[in-house]
Amino acid sequence: MKVIICGAGQVGWQIARHLSGERNDVTVVDMSADLVRRATETLDVQGITGFASYPDVLDRAGARDADMIIAATHSDEVNMVTCQVAHSVFNVPRKIARLRAQNYLDAIYSDLYRRDHLPIDVVISPEKEVAEAAMQRLAAPTTFDTESFFDGRAQLLGIVLAEDCPVLNTPLRQLNELFSTLRAIVVGVRRQGRLFTPEPGDQLFAEDQIYVFTHIDDVGRTLDIFGKAAKKQERVVIIGGGNVGLEVAKALEARTDRIRAKVIEKSRARAEFAADNLERTIVLNGDGMDIDLLMEAAIDRADAVLAVTDDDKTNMLVSVRAKSAGCPMAIALVNDPTLVPLMAELDIDAYINPRATTVSSILRHIRHGRVRAIYSIGDAEAEVIEAQVLGTSPLAGRLIRDIEFPEGVLVGAVMKGDKVMKPTGDLRIDEGDAIAMFAMAKDVPEVERLLQVSIDFF
């Protein structure tokens, strides 16, 4: 597949990294010669320096025979015009654009993206994706990461194991025997910075970060087994009233269990805008680092603080200050993946990586054959892939024990009809089933071969 990626920033670079690693023909376009050079020197891609929406630049990038264009520059307008030019001049079949401004995303204007208007096939909103990720973190407050699969019937939970975890030093095989009715499986372990897929004889140790795939009805029991008591969130303080903070506050207001939220926003104009767009949420104007303002927001009685300003370091420092003031849980938005190892040291409970959520969303639409969902783990170290099994797939009609999965791949669950089932050796995979797999990055191409989601399906 021939793909043009416009924008060589964090998101564009990661998408190029994924696609070039799977032997696609990738060309990266950016105004910055330095960013283009970084992409061409570190990845197997071609690079063009220039303005992404200019027809001559797209022509040099190979738009005449491109299968897809992904517009992920920092400008919404450039992304929109790029897709229009790609359609009108070069007839590129599939066009994906990242749009940040919420005015472009209002449902009443959805007709804007029809082929006879602005021909964008898929619109990705980082703010909406991040707000949804924040809501999932709040829903599972004792996890550092979480994502839904199988239309909400299953969840991936990221759990840090403490010294008092009751199942430490127990082989995973024995855990499956002890809790035979538990529809959950440990699919990934990060130990001392290294992520790997565990073997049945592997044990779990304190400070391990584990990824568990579980049936939605077994989330509470899964958390209990790994020493994480479920906590109900009733009071939340949101630091940052930008697009993400506003989306989260609106979502909290829409919930039936009436979570009480307060927003702290530094910009007076933005605080007034947030207050005008919220009904029950209290909006305070001021610096989230100000301890007096935090106390005015009753941070010591809050169940969680969610720091989602546009500055990573501010989010981390606010989280630390809120916890020192008595808030039991802190979630920070962090763009820079190199800061993530500091989370545990600073006692920050969970983080949201906007780049990872946006990359996951774009990948979901790129691999559109029979892939239903994708979630990128860590710094693109692994993926959880949910896909429908085709009749021509090597998986169809075989027992799980008889399938030669790559070493870095584990099946998290199988859905037959609307029933989510725990993967056991004697479970048969049939055509039409949906399967969720945890795969290390190096094994993703082999997973796609097993699923037969290849260029034949585009």
Tab-separated table of C-alpha atoms in Angstrom:
chain	number	residue	atom	x	y	z
A	1	MET	CA	0.000	0.000	0.000
A	2	LYS	CA	1.292	3.467	-0.895
A	3	VAL	CA	0.645	6.038	1.843
A	4	ILE	CA	1.450	9.757	2.061
A	5	ILE	CA	1.693	11.155	5.603
A	6	CYS	CA	1.471	14.937	5.848
A	7	GLY	CA	3.056	16.144	9.059
A	8	ALA	CA	6.199	14.627	10.540
A	9	GLY	CA	5.539	15.553	14.157
A	10	GLN	CA	4.986	13.043	16.949
A	11	VAL	CA	1.807	11.523	15.513
A	12	GLY	CA	2.959	11.525	11.886
A	13	TRP	CA	6.312	9.993	12.815
A	14	GLN	CA	4.683	7.197	14.814
A	15	ILE	CA	2.243	6.367	12.008
A	16	ALA	CA	5.141	6.321	9.545
A	17	ARG	CA	7.041	4.060	11.921
A	18	HIS	CA	4.144	1.596	12.110
A	19	LEU	CA	3.408	1.510	8.387
A	20	SER	CA	6.998	1.448	7.110
A	21	GLY	CA	7.742	-1.422	9.503
A	22	GLU	CA	4.993	-3.392	7.751
A	23	ARG	CA	6.587	-2.979	4.334
A	24	ASN	CA	4.274	-0.252	3.047
A	25	ASP	CA	5.515	2.399	0.635
A	26	VAL	CA	5.477	5.518	2.855
A	27	THR	CA	6.282	9.127	1.971
A	28	VAL	CA	6.406	11.824	4.661
A	29	VAL	CA	5.705	15.495	3.860
A	30	ASP	CA	6.514	18.401	6.184
A	31	MET	CA	7.528	22.042	6.040
A	32	SER	CA	10.429	21.338	8.395
A	33	ALA	CA	13.495	19.926	6.646
A	34	ASP	CA	14.793	18.765	10.038
A	35	LEU	CA	11.666	16.703	10.754
A	36	VAL	CA	11.729	15.188	7.270
A	37	ARG	CA	15.420	14.344	7.710
A	38	ARG	CA	14.728	12.696	11.068
A	39	ALA	CA	12.028	10.537	9.473
A	40	THR	CA	14.124	9.471	6.476
A	41	GLU	CA	17.218	8.764	8.572
A	42	THR	CA	15.452	6.673	11.237
A	43	LEU	CA	12.682	5.017	9.188
A	44	ASP	CA	12.386	3.272	5.839
A	45	VAL	CA	10.433	6.142	4.273
A	46	GLN	CA	10.838	8.772	1.587
A	47	GLY	CA	10.663	12.447	2.512
A	48	ILE	CA	9.466	15.627	0.800
A	49	THR	CA	9.972	19.094	2.277
A	50	GLY	CA	7.167	21.460	1.438
A	51	PHE	CA	3.670	22.732	2.178
A	52	ALA	CA	1.407	19.669	2.389
A	53	SER	CA	-1.620	21.222	0.655
A	54	TYR	CA	0.291	22.435	-2.421
A	55	PRO	CA	-0.582	20.278	-5.471
A	56	ASP	CA	3.008	20.240	-6.746
A	57	VAL	CA	4.275	19.015	-3.365
A	58	LEU	CA	1.703	16.215	-3.275
A	59	ASP	CA	2.576	15.367	-6.884
A	60	ARG	CA	6.254	14.991	-5.937
A	61	ALA	CA	5.175	12.831	-2.983
A	62	GLY	CA	3.488	10.413	-5.401
A	63	ALA	CA	-0.173	11.331	-4.908
A	64	ARG	CA	-1.108	10.218	-8.440
A	65	ASP	CA	-0.862	6.555	-7.455
A	66	ALA	CA	-1.266	6.790	-3.669
A	67	ASP	CA	-3.785	4.532	-1.912
A	68	MET	CA	-4.196	6.774	1.135
A	69	ILE	CA	-3.284	10.181	2.485
A	70	ILE	CA	-3.107	10.994	6.202
A	71	ALA	CA	-3.188	14.728	6.970
A	72	ALA	CA	-1.773	15.207	10.462
A	73	THR	CA	-0.112	18.626	10.334
A	74	HIS	CA	-0.591	21.107	13.184
A	75	SER	CA	-3.128	23.119	11.137
A	76	ASP	CA	-6.734	21.934	10.776
A	77	GLU	CA	-7.180	24.079	7.697
A	78	VAL	CA	-4.077	22.689	5.987
A	79	ASN	CA	-5.283	19.145	6.748
A	80	MET	CA	-8.702	19.893	5.236
A	81	VAL	CA	-7.311	21.524	2.104
A	82	THR	CA	-4.775	18.703	1.693
A	83	CYS	CA	-7.605	16.140	1.603
A	84	GLN	CA	-9.546	18.308	-0.869
A	85	VAL	CA	-6.548	18.596	-3.213
A	86	ALA	CA	-5.791	14.884	-2.863
A	87	HIS	CA	-9.370	14.120	-3.913
A	88	SER	CA	-9.985	16.736	-6.588
A	89	VAL	CA	-6.593	16.713	-8.327
A	90	PHE	CA	-5.209	13.223	-7.660
A	91	ASN	CA	-8.305	11.125	-6.866
A	92	VAL	CA	-6.652	9.514	-3.810
A	93	PRO	CA	-9.115	6.795	-2.673
A	94	ARG	CA	-8.872	7.211	1.112
A	95	LYS	CA	-8.293	10.391	3.087
A	96	ILE	CA	-7.829	10.784	6.859
A	97	ALA	CA	-7.558	14.171	8.576
A	98	ARG	CA	-6.753	15.162	12.128
A	99	LEU	CA	-8.925	18.102	13.225
A	100	ARG	CA	-8.546	19.794	16.605
A	101	ALA	CA	-11.018	22.704	16.576
A	102	GLN	CA	-14.291	21.577	18.118
A	103	ASN	CA	-16.266	23.899	15.805
A	104	TYR	CA	-15.352	21.636	12.899
A	105	LEU	CA	-16.578	18.576	14.792
A	106	ASP	CA	-20.084	19.622	15.789
A	107	ALA	CA	-22.584	16.979	14.701
A	108	ILE	CA	-24.817	19.552	13.028
A	109	TYR	CA	-22.012	20.214	10.525
A	110	SER	CA	-21.292	16.562	9.747
A	111	ASP	CA	-22.449	17.037	6.129
A	112	LEU	CA	-19.346	19.182	5.635
A	113	TYR	CA	-17.255	16.045	5.066
A	114	ARG	CA	-19.335	14.490	2.288
A	115	ARG	CA	-17.481	13.690	-0.923
A	116	ASP	CA	-19.208	16.549	-2.771
A	117	HIS	CA	-18.173	19.036	-0.055
A	118	LEU	CA	-14.929	18.362	1.850
A	119	PRO	CA	-14.055	14.781	0.868
A	120	ILE	CA	-12.583	13.470	4.148
A	121	ASP	CA	-13.304	9.792	4.776
A	122	VAL	CA	-12.223	9.737	8.424
A	123	VAL	CA	-11.952	12.677	10.838
A	124	ILE	CA	-9.779	12.122	13.912
A	125	SER	CA	-10.248	14.431	16.903
A	126	PRO	CA	-7.324	14.141	19.371
A	127	GLU	CA	-9.237	16.076	22.020
A	128	LYS	CA	-12.247	13.757	21.872
A	129	GLU	CA	-9.990	10.686	21.890
A	130	VAL	CA	-8.058	11.993	24.905
A	131	ALA	CA	-11.250	12.979	26.757
A	132	GLU	CA	-12.587	9.461	26.226
A	133	ALA	CA	-9.311	8.009	27.525
A	134	ALA	CA	-9.579	10.256	30.595
A	135	MET	CA	-13.103	8.996	31.274
A	136	GLN	CA	-11.873	5.408	31.060
A	137	ARG	CA	-9.080	6.167	33.558
A	138	LEU	CA	-11.622	7.650	35.962
A	139	ALA	CA	-13.883	4.622	35.516
A	140	ALA	CA	-11.050	2.293	36.594
A	141	PRO	CA	-9.197	4.481	39.099
A	142	THR	CA	-6.798	1.820	40.385
A	143	THR	CA	-5.356	1.190	36.913
A	144	PHE	CA	-2.720	3.196	35.065
A	145	ASP	CA	-4.109	2.322	31.643
A	146	THR	CA	-7.412	1.003	30.284
A	147	GLU	CA	-9.125	0.509	26.927
A	148	SER	CA	-12.424	-1.079	25.878
A	149	PHE	CA	-12.853	-3.842	23.287
A	150	PHE	CA	-15.656	-5.925	21.786
A	151	ASP	CA	-18.093	-2.985	21.857
A	152	GLY	CA	-17.520	-2.451	25.583
A	153	ARG	CA	-17.851	-6.123	26.549
A	154	ALA	CA	-14.155	-6.476	27.510
A	155	GLN	CA	-11.400	-4.260	28.870
A	156	LEU	CA	-7.637	-4.068	28.859
A	157	LEU	CA	-6.420	-3.021	32.319
A	158	GLY	CA	-2.951	-1.747	33.173
A	159	ILE	CA	-2.164	-2.572	36.812
A	160	VAL	CA	0.914	-1.842	38.920
A	161	LEU	CA	1.494	-4.648	41.420
A	162	ALA	CA	2.194	-3.558	44.995
A	163	GLU	CA	4.063	-5.430	47.737
A	164	ASP	CA	0.754	-6.534	49.257
A	165	CYS	CA	-0.613	-8.035	46.016
A	166	PRO	CA	-1.957	-11.464	47.067
A	167	VAL	CA	-0.827	-13.319	43.925
A	168	LEU	CA	2.861	-12.369	43.808
A	169	ASN	CA	5.350	-15.159	43.088
A	170	THR	CA	2.572	-17.354	41.718
A	171	PRO	CA	3.039	-18.906	38.237
A	172	LEU	CA	0.428	-17.653	35.785
A	173	ARG	CA	-0.533	-21.232	34.996
A	174	GLN	CA	-1.448	-21.720	38.646
A	175	LEU	CA	-3.436	-18.479	38.676
A	176	ASN	CA	-5.608	-19.841	35.874
A	177	GLU	CA	-6.213	-22.991	37.937
A	178	LEU	CA	-6.980	-21.086	41.153
A	179	PHE	CA	-9.441	-18.732	39.432
A	180	SER	CA	-10.778	-21.010	36.706
A	181	THR	CA	-14.059	-19.101	36.339
A	182	LEU	CA	-12.332	-15.710	36.021
A	183	ARG	CA	-12.532	-14.510	32.417
A	184	ALA	CA	-9.204	-12.672	32.529
A	185	ILE	CA	-5.688	-13.292	31.261
A	186	VAL	CA	-2.367	-11.497	31.768
A	187	VAL	CA	-1.207	-10.643	28.247
A	188	GLY	CA	1.733	-8.313	28.916
A	189	VAL	CA	4.250	-7.517	31.654
A	190	ARG	CA	6.617	-4.564	31.966
A	191	ARG	CA	9.483	-5.321	34.352
A	192	GLN	CA	12.346	-2.895	34.953
A	193	GLY	CA	11.369	-0.962	31.839
A	194	ARG	CA	11.132	-3.983	29.496
A	195	LEU	CA	7.768	-5.054	28.052
A	196	PHE	CA	7.215	-8.734	27.194
A	197	THR	CA	4.495	-11.331	26.774
A	198	PRO	CA	4.634	-13.797	29.683
A	199	GLU	CA	4.919	-17.590	29.541
A	200	PRO	CA	2.552	-19.834	31.595
A	201	GLY	CA	5.353	-20.577	34.062
A	202	ASP	CA	6.286	-16.924	34.637
A	203	GLN	CA	5.640	-15.363	38.027
A	204	LEU	CA	4.598	-11.828	38.882
A	205	PHE	CA	6.636	-9.588	41.196
A	206	ALA	CA	6.100	-6.365	43.106
A	207	GLU	CA	6.405	-3.231	40.932
A	208	ASP	CA	5.581	-5.175	37.761
A	209	GLN	CA	3.260	-3.292	35.423
A	210	ILE	CA	0.886	-5.857	33.961
A	211	TYR	CA	-1.712	-5.689	31.199
A	212	VAL	CA	-4.785	-7.847	31.858
A	213	PHE	CA	-7.505	-8.561	29.302
A	214	THR	CA	-10.805	-9.211	31.088
A	215	HIS	CA	-14.532	-9.590	30.542
A	216	ILE	CA	-16.320	-6.384	31.552
A	217	ASP	CA	-18.352	-8.241	34.201
A	218	ASP	CA	-15.141	-9.534	35.806
A	219	VAL	CA	-13.310	-6.199	36.080
A	220	GLY	CA	-14.089	-5.784	39.800
A	221	ARG	CA	-13.033	-9.321	40.656
A	222	THR	CA	-9.871	-8.992	38.537
A	223	LEU	CA	-8.859	-5.836	40.389
A	224	ASP	CA	-9.497	-7.553	43.737
A	225	ILE	CA	-7.313	-10.530	42.807
A	226	PHE	CA	-4.422	-8.243	41.919
A	227	GLY	CA	-4.823	-6.237	45.132
A	228	LYS	CA	-6.667	-3.226	43.749
A	229	ALA	CA	-9.920	-2.478	45.537
A	230	ALA	CA	-12.512	-0.759	43.368
A	231	LYS	CA	-13.141	2.878	44.278
A	232	LYS	CA	-16.127	4.989	43.339
A	233	GLN	CA	-15.354	8.473	42.043
A	234	GLU	CA	-17.778	11.090	43.365
A	235	ARG	CA	-15.687	14.285	43.396
A	236	VAL	CA	-13.221	15.184	40.627
A	237	VAL	CA	-11.061	18.297	40.186
A	238	ILE	CA	-10.011	19.008	36.586
A	239	ILE	CA	-6.950	21.205	36.039
A	240	GLY	CA	-7.220	22.807	32.612
A	241	GLY	CA	-10.400	24.049	30.953
A	242	GLY	CA	-9.235	23.601	27.359
A	243	ASN	CA	-10.875	21.296	24.837
A	244	VAL	CA	-9.943	18.124	26.757
A	245	GLY	CA	-10.947	19.425	30.188
A	246	LEU	CA	-14.225	20.796	28.824
A	247	GLU	CA	-15.050	17.508	27.058
A	248	VAL	CA	-14.408	15.545	30.277
A	249	ALA	CA	-16.515	17.935	32.361
A	250	LYS	CA	-19.399	17.658	29.874
A	251	ALA	CA	-19.129	13.855	29.931
A	252	LEU	CA	-19.193	13.841	33.744
A	253	GLU	CA	-22.281	16.061	33.736
A	254	ALA	CA	-24.004	13.642	31.357
A	255	ARG	CA	-23.472	10.635	33.624
A	256	THR	CA	-26.408	9.338	35.642
A	257	ASP	CA	-24.389	8.784	38.841
A	258	ARG	CA	-23.916	12.548	39.325
A	259	ILE	CA	-20.174	12.973	39.783
A	260	ARG	CA	-19.408	16.427	41.145
A	261	ALA	CA	-16.639	18.163	39.202
A	262	LYS	CA	-14.748	21.424	39.505
A	263	VAL	CA	-12.550	22.953	36.804
A	264	ILE	CA	-9.547	25.213	37.381
A	265	GLU	CA	-8.474	27.226	34.320
A	266	LYS	CA	-5.659	29.817	34.226
A	267	SER	CA	-6.999	31.884	31.300
A	268	ARG	CA	-9.895	34.099	32.336
A	269	ALA	CA	-11.407	34.108	28.838
A	270	ARG	CA	-11.216	30.325	28.601
A	271	ALA	CA	-12.630	29.943	32.131
A	272	GLU	CA	-15.608	32.111	31.188
A	273	PHE	CA	-16.103	30.086	27.993
A	274	ALA	CA	-16.023	26.822	29.973
A	275	ALA	CA	-18.474	28.182	32.553
A	276	ASP	CA	-20.888	29.229	29.778
A	277	ASN	CA	-20.791	25.721	28.292
A	278	LEU	CA	-21.252	23.786	31.529
A	279	GLU	CA	-24.398	23.519	33.624
A	280	ARG	CA	-23.537	22.068	37.053
A	281	THR	CA	-19.729	22.243	37.064
A	282	ILE	CA	-18.016	24.973	39.099
A	283	VAL	CA	-15.259	26.742	37.131
A	284	LEU	CA	-12.494	28.566	39.033
A	285	ASN	CA	-10.165	31.028	37.332
A	286	GLY	CA	-6.539	30.766	38.464
A	287	ASP	CA	-3.313	28.780	38.483
A	288	GLY	CA	-3.734	25.082	39.254
A	289	MET	CA	-0.359	25.173	41.025
A	290	ASP	CA	-1.723	27.640	43.598
A	291	ILE	CA	-2.285	25.607	46.781
A	292	ASP	CA	-4.847	28.106	48.073
A	293	LEU	CA	-6.897	27.708	44.898
A	294	LEU	CA	-6.593	23.920	45.115
A	295	MET	CA	-7.901	24.042	48.661
A	296	GLU	CA	-10.746	26.317	47.548
A	297	ALA	CA	-11.606	23.545	45.058
A	298	ALA	CA	-11.586	21.125	48.032
A	299	ILE	CA	-8.743	19.063	46.625
A	300	ASP	CA	-8.314	17.392	50.028
A	301	ARG	CA	-11.832	15.951	49.768
A	302	ALA	CA	-11.681	15.069	46.064
A	303	ASP	CA	-11.499	11.452	44.906
A	304	ALA	CA	-9.303	12.295	41.917
A	305	VAL	CA	-7.471	15.120	40.194
A	306	LEU	CA	-7.206	15.154	36.413
A	307	ALA	CA	-4.438	17.442	35.101
A	308	VAL	CA	-5.002	18.100	31.379
A	309	THR	CA	-3.339	21.441	30.599
A	310	ASP	CA	-1.232	21.777	27.440
A	311	ASP	CA	2.022	21.591	29.444
A	312	ASP	CA	3.370	18.191	30.551
A	313	LYS	CA	5.454	19.506	33.438
A	314	THR	CA	2.565	21.567	34.798
A	315	ASN	CA	0.352	18.483	34.730
A	316	MET	CA	2.934	16.440	36.624
A	317	LEU	CA	3.648	19.113	39.232
A	318	VAL	CA	-0.058	19.812	39.799
A	319	SER	CA	-0.615	16.082	40.298
A	320	VAL	CA	2.165	15.930	42.893
A	321	ARG	CA	0.849	18.998	44.721
A	322	ALA	CA	-2.728	17.680	44.718
A	323	LYS	CA	-1.635	14.357	46.194
A	324	SER	CA	0.445	16.078	48.854
A	325	ALA	CA	-2.693	18.055	49.766
A	326	GLY	CA	-4.660	14.871	50.371
A	327	CYS	CA	-6.138	13.845	47.009
A	328	PRO	CA	-5.818	10.023	46.773
A	329	MET	CA	-5.555	9.738	42.986
A	330	ALA	CA	-3.836	11.764	40.261
A	331	ILE	CA	-4.102	11.373	36.484
A	332	ALA	CA	-1.791	13.472	34.287
A	333	LEU	CA	-1.836	14.152	30.555
A	334	VAL	CA	1.722	13.634	29.252
A	335	ASN	CA	2.781	14.052	25.618
A	336	ASP	CA	6.478	13.284	26.102
A	337	PRO	CA	6.947	9.495	26.501
A	338	THR	CA	10.385	10.018	28.086
A	339	LEU	CA	8.625	11.498	31.136
A	340	VAL	CA	6.511	8.385	31.729
A	341	PRO	CA	9.172	6.549	33.831
A	342	LEU	CA	8.959	9.459	36.305
A	343	MET	CA	5.292	8.742	37.044
A	344	ALA	CA	5.975	6.041	39.613
A	345	GLU	CA	8.721	8.095	41.256
A	346	LEU	CA	6.339	11.044	41.617
A	347	ASP	CA	3.466	8.827	42.847
A	348	ILE	CA	1.250	9.774	39.908
A	349	ASP	CA	-1.304	6.999	39.555
A	350	ALA	CA	-2.100	7.100	35.838
A	351	TYR	CA	-1.262	9.030	32.717
A	352	ILE	CA	-2.831	9.723	29.339
A	353	ASN	CA	-0.636	9.861	26.230
A	354	PRO	CA	-2.461	11.909	23.552
A	355	ARG	CA	-0.066	10.694	20.880
A	356	ALA	CA	-0.764	7.039	21.656
A	357	THR	CA	-4.542	7.543	21.649
A	358	THR	CA	-4.438	9.429	18.339
A	359	VAL	CA	-2.082	6.894	16.733
A	360	SER	CA	-4.328	4.045	17.884
A	361	SER	CA	-7.366	5.762	16.378
A	362	ILE	CA	-5.649	6.363	13.024
A	363	LEU	CA	-4.308	2.801	12.860
A	364	ARG	CA	-7.812	1.481	13.452
A	365	HIS	CA	-8.933	3.155	10.232
A	366	ILE	CA	-5.808	2.342	8.239
A	367	ARG	CA	-6.091	-1.377	8.838
A	368	HIS	CA	-9.720	-1.348	7.834
A	369	GLY	CA	-9.949	-4.853	6.337
A	370	ARG	CA	-11.360	-6.932	9.206
A	371	VAL	CA	-9.601	-5.091	12.021
A	372	ARG	CA	-12.195	-3.652	14.389
A	373	ALA	CA	-9.991	-1.885	16.956
A	374	ILE	CA	-6.340	-1.229	17.763
A	375	TYR	CA	-4.703	0.115	20.910
A	376	SER	CA	-1.046	1.135	20.935
A	377	ILE	CA	0.863	0.205	24.103
A	378	GLY	CA	3.626	2.382	25.545
A	379	ASP	CA	5.954	4.014	23.024
A	380	ALA	CA	4.575	1.887	20.150
A	381	GLU	CA	6.121	-1.168	21.828
A	382	ALA	CA	3.074	-3.372	21.347
A	383	GLU	CA	-0.502	-3.352	20.085
A	384	VAL	CA	-3.766	-4.935	21.125
A	385	ILE	CA	-5.579	-5.842	17.914
A	386	GLU	CA	-9.254	-6.787	17.722
A	387	ALA	CA	-10.281	-8.349	14.421
A	388	GLN	CA	-12.893	-10.527	12.800
A	389	VAL	CA	-11.697	-13.951	11.644
A	390	LEU	CA	-12.122	-14.522	7.924
A	391	GLY	CA	-12.932	-17.890	6.403
A	392	THR	CA	-9.614	-17.780	4.529
A	393	SER	CA	-7.612	-17.035	7.683
A	394	PRO	CA	-5.181	-19.691	8.987
A	395	LEU	CA	-6.968	-19.246	12.342
A	396	ALA	CA	-10.396	-20.370	11.132
A	397	GLY	CA	-11.529	-23.847	12.180
A	398	ARG	CA	-8.565	-24.535	14.471
A	399	LEU	CA	-8.120	-24.962	18.223
A	400	ILE	CA	-6.057	-22.251	19.916
A	401	ARG	CA	-3.499	-24.838	21.077
A	402	ASP	CA	-2.868	-25.864	17.444
A	403	ILE	CA	-2.226	-22.350	16.126
A	404	GLU	CA	1.427	-21.316	15.843
A	405	PHE	CA	1.286	-17.801	17.186
A	406	PRO	CA	4.527	-15.778	17.199
A	407	GLU	CA	6.427	-15.735	20.505
A	408	GLY	CA	5.345	-12.170	21.290
A	409	VAL	CA	1.609	-12.747	20.771
A	410	LEU	CA	-1.064	-13.775	23.284
A	411	VAL	CA	-4.816	-14.108	22.736
A	412	GLY	CA	-6.752	-11.982	25.218
A	413	ALA	CA	-10.294	-13.144	24.413
A	414	VAL	CA	-12.544	-14.508	21.690
A	415	MET	CA	-16.077	-13.277	21.004
A	416	LYS	CA	-18.576	-15.703	19.480
A	417	GLY	CA	-21.760	-13.872	18.598
A	418	ASP	CA	-22.173	-11.524	21.553
A	419	LYS	CA	-20.470	-13.841	24.073
A	420	VAL	CA	-16.907	-13.038	25.179
A	421	MET	CA	-14.926	-16.168	26.040
A	422	LYS	CA	-11.632	-16.697	27.847
A	423	PRO	CA	-9.030	-18.242	25.505
A	424	THR	CA	-8.236	-21.851	26.403
A	425	GLY	CA	-6.274	-24.432	24.469
A	426	ASP	CA	-9.379	-26.359	23.440
A	427	LEU	CA	-11.354	-23.297	22.281
A	428	ARG	CA	-11.981	-23.451	18.538
A	429	ILE	CA	-11.714	-20.294	16.420
A	430	ASP	CA	-14.448	-20.167	13.778
A	431	GLU	CA	-15.110	-17.949	10.798
A	432	GLY	CA	-16.924	-14.799	11.921
A	433	ASP	CA	-15.530	-14.888	15.471
A	434	ALA	CA	-13.856	-11.754	16.795
A	435	ILE	CA	-10.440	-12.199	18.415
A	436	ALA	CA	-8.342	-9.812	20.509
A	437	MET	CA	-4.567	-10.311	20.585
A	438	PHE	CA	-1.711	-8.622	22.423
A	439	ALA	CA	1.246	-8.423	20.021
A	440	MET	CA	4.736	-7.033	20.434
A	441	ALA	CA	5.547	-4.526	17.673
A	442	LYS	CA	7.902	-6.883	15.836
A	443	ASP	CA	5.144	-9.516	15.598
A	444	VAL	CA	2.350	-7.267	14.275
A	445	PRO	CA	3.086	-8.084	10.584
A	446	GLU	CA	2.774	-11.803	11.348
A	447	VAL	CA	-0.510	-11.184	13.190
A	448	GLU	CA	-1.817	-9.352	10.147
A	449	ARG	CA	-0.807	-12.320	7.993
A	450	LEU	CA	-2.719	-14.659	10.300
A	451	LEU	CA	-5.739	-12.405	10.035
A	452	GLN	CA	-5.159	-11.993	6.308
A	453	VAL	CA	-5.629	-8.251	6.590
A	454	SER	CA	-3.251	-7.317	3.823
A	455	ILE	CA	-3.158	-5.164	0.713
A	456	ASP	CA	-5.651	-7.586	-0.869
A	457	PHE	CA	-8.381	-6.084	1.321
A	458	PHE	CA	-7.760	-2.433	0.467
